[in-house]
XYZ file of N, CA and C in Angstrom:
243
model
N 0.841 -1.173 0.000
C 0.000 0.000 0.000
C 0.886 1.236 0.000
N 0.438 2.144 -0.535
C 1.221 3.362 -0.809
C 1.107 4.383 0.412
N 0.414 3.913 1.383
C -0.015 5.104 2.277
C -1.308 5.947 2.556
N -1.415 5.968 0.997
C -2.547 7.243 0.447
C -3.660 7.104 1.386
N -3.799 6.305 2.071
C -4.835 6.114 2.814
C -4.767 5.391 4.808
N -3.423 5.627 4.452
C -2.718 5.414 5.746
C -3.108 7.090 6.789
N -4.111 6.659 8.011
C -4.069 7.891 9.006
C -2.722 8.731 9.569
N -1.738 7.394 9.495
C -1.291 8.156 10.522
C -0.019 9.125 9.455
N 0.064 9.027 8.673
C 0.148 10.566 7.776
C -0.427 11.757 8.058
N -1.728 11.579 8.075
C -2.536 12.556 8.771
C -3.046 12.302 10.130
N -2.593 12.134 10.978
C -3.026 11.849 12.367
C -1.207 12.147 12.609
N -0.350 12.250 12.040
C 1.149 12.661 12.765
C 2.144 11.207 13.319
N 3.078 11.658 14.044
C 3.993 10.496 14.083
C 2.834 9.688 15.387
N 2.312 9.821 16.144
C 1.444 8.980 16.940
C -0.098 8.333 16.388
N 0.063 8.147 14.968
C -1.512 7.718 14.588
C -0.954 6.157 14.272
N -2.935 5.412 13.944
C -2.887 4.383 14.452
C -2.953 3.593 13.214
N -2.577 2.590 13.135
C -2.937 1.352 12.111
C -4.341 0.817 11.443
N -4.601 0.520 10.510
C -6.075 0.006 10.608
C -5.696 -1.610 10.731
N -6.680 -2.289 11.544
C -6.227 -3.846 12.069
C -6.393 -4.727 11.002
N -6.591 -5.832 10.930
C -6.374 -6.562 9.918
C -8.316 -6.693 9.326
N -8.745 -6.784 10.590
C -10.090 -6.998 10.049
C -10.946 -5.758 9.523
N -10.095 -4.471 9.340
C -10.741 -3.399 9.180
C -9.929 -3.249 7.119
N -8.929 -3.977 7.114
C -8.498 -4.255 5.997
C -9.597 -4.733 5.381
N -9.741 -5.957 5.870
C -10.713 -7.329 5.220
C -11.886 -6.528 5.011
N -12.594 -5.801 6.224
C -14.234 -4.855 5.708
C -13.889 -3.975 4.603
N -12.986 -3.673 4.600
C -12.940 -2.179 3.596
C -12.707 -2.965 2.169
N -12.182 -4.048 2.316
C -12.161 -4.479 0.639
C -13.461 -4.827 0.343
N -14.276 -5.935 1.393
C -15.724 -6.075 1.544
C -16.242 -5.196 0.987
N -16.819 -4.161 1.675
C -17.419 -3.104 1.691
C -17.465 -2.580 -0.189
N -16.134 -2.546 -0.291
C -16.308 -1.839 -1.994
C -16.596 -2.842 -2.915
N -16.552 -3.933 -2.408
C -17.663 -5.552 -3.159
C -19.059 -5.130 -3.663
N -19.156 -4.855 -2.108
C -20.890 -4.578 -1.941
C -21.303 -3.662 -2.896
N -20.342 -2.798 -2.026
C -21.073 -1.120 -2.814
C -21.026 -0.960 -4.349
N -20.504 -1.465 -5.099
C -19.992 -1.653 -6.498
C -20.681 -2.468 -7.373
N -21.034 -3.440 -6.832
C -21.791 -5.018 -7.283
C -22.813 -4.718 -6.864
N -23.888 -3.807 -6.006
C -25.426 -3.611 -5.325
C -25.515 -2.571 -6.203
N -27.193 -2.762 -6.279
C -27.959 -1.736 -6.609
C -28.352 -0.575 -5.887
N -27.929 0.517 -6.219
C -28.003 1.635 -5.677
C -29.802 2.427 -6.082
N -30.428 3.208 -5.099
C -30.933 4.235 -5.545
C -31.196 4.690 -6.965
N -29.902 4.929 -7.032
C -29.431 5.919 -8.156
C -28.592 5.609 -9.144
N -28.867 3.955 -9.239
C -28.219 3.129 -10.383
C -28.207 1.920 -9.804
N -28.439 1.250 -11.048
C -28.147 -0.287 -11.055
C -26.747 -0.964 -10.562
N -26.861 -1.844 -10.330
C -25.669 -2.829 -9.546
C -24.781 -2.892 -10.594
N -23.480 -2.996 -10.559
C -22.521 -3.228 -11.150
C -21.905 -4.636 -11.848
N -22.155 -4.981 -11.050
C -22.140 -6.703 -10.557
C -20.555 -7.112 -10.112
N -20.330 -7.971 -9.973
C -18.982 -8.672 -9.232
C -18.132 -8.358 -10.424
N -17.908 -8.273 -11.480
C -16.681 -8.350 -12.826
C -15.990 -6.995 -12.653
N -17.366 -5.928 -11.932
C -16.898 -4.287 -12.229
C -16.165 -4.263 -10.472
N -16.832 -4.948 -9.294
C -16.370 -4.601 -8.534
C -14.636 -5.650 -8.519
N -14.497 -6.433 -9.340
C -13.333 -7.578 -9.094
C -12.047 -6.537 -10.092
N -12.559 -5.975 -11.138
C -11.906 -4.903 -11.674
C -11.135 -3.812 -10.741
N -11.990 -3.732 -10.310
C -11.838 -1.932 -8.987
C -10.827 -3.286 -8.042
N -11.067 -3.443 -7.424
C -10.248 -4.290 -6.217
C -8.721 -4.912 -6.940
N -9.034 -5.320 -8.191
C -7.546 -5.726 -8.717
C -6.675 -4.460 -9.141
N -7.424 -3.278 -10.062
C -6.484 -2.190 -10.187
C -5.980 -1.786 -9.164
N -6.834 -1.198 -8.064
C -5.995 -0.684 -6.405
C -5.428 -1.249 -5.978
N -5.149 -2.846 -6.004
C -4.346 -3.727 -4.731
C -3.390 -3.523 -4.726
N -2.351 -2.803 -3.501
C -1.797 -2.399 -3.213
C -1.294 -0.811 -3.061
N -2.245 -0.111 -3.273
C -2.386 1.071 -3.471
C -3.579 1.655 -2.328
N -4.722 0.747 -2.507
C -5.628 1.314 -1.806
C -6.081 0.141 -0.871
N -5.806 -1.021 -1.184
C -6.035 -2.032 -1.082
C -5.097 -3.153 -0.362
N -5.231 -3.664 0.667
C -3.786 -4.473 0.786
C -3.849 -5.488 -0.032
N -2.491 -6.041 -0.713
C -2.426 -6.940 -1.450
C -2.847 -8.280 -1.124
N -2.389 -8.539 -0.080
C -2.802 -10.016 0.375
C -4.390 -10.133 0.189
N -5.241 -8.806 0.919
C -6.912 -9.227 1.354
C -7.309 -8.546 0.063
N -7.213 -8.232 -0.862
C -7.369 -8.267 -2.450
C -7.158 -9.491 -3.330
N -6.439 -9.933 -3.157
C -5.806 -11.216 -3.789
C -6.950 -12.347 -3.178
N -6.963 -12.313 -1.710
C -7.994 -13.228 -1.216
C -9.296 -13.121 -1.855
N -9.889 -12.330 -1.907
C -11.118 -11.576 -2.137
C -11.248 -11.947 -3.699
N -10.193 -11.594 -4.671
C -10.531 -11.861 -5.956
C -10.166 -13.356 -6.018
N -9.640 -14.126 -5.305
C -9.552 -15.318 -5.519
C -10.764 -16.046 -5.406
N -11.677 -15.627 -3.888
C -12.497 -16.368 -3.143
C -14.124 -16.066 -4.459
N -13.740 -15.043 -4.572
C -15.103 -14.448 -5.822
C -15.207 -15.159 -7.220
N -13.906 -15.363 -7.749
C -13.446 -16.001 -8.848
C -13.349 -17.852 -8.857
N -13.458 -17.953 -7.847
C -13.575 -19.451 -7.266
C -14.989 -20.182 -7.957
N -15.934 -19.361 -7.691
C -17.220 -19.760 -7.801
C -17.663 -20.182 -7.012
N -17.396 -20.878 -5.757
C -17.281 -21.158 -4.594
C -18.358 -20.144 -3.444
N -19.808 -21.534 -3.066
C -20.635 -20.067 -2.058
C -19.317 -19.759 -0.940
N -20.245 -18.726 -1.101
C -19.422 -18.104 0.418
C -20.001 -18.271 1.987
N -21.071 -18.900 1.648
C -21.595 -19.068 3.109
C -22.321 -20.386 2.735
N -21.450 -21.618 3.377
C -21.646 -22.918 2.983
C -22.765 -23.300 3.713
């Protein structure tokens, strides 16, 4: 990851980490939001959100819980057995 989204840049030499499981939601999260139907537009579906998650990984994205994520999606594999 490049930072760009690292606090403690902006929070100074005492800011905090995001934990591992706040990694894992935030890649989640732009699954959802990307692939769901919005209000104010139709769902994207999984190809547009697996796109977005592979260009950022490592940038916005940690590589490892990107890699997981497009693996576990690309699997075909339910996710809740």
């Amino acid at each position: 990851m490049n930072g760009s989204m690292d606090p403690a840049i902006h929070e100074g030499s005492r800011g905090m980490r995001f934990g591992f499981e706040a990694r894992v939601l935030a890649v989640a999260d732009v699954v959802e939001a990307i692939s769901s139907r919005r209000p104010y537009r139709p769902g994207l579906g999984i190809e547009a959100a697996l796109k977005e998650i592979d260009k950022h990984k490592g940038v916005l994205y940690e590589t490892d819980v990107a890699g997981a994520c497009v693996r576990a999606l690309e699997s075909g594999k339910p996710l809740n057995p």
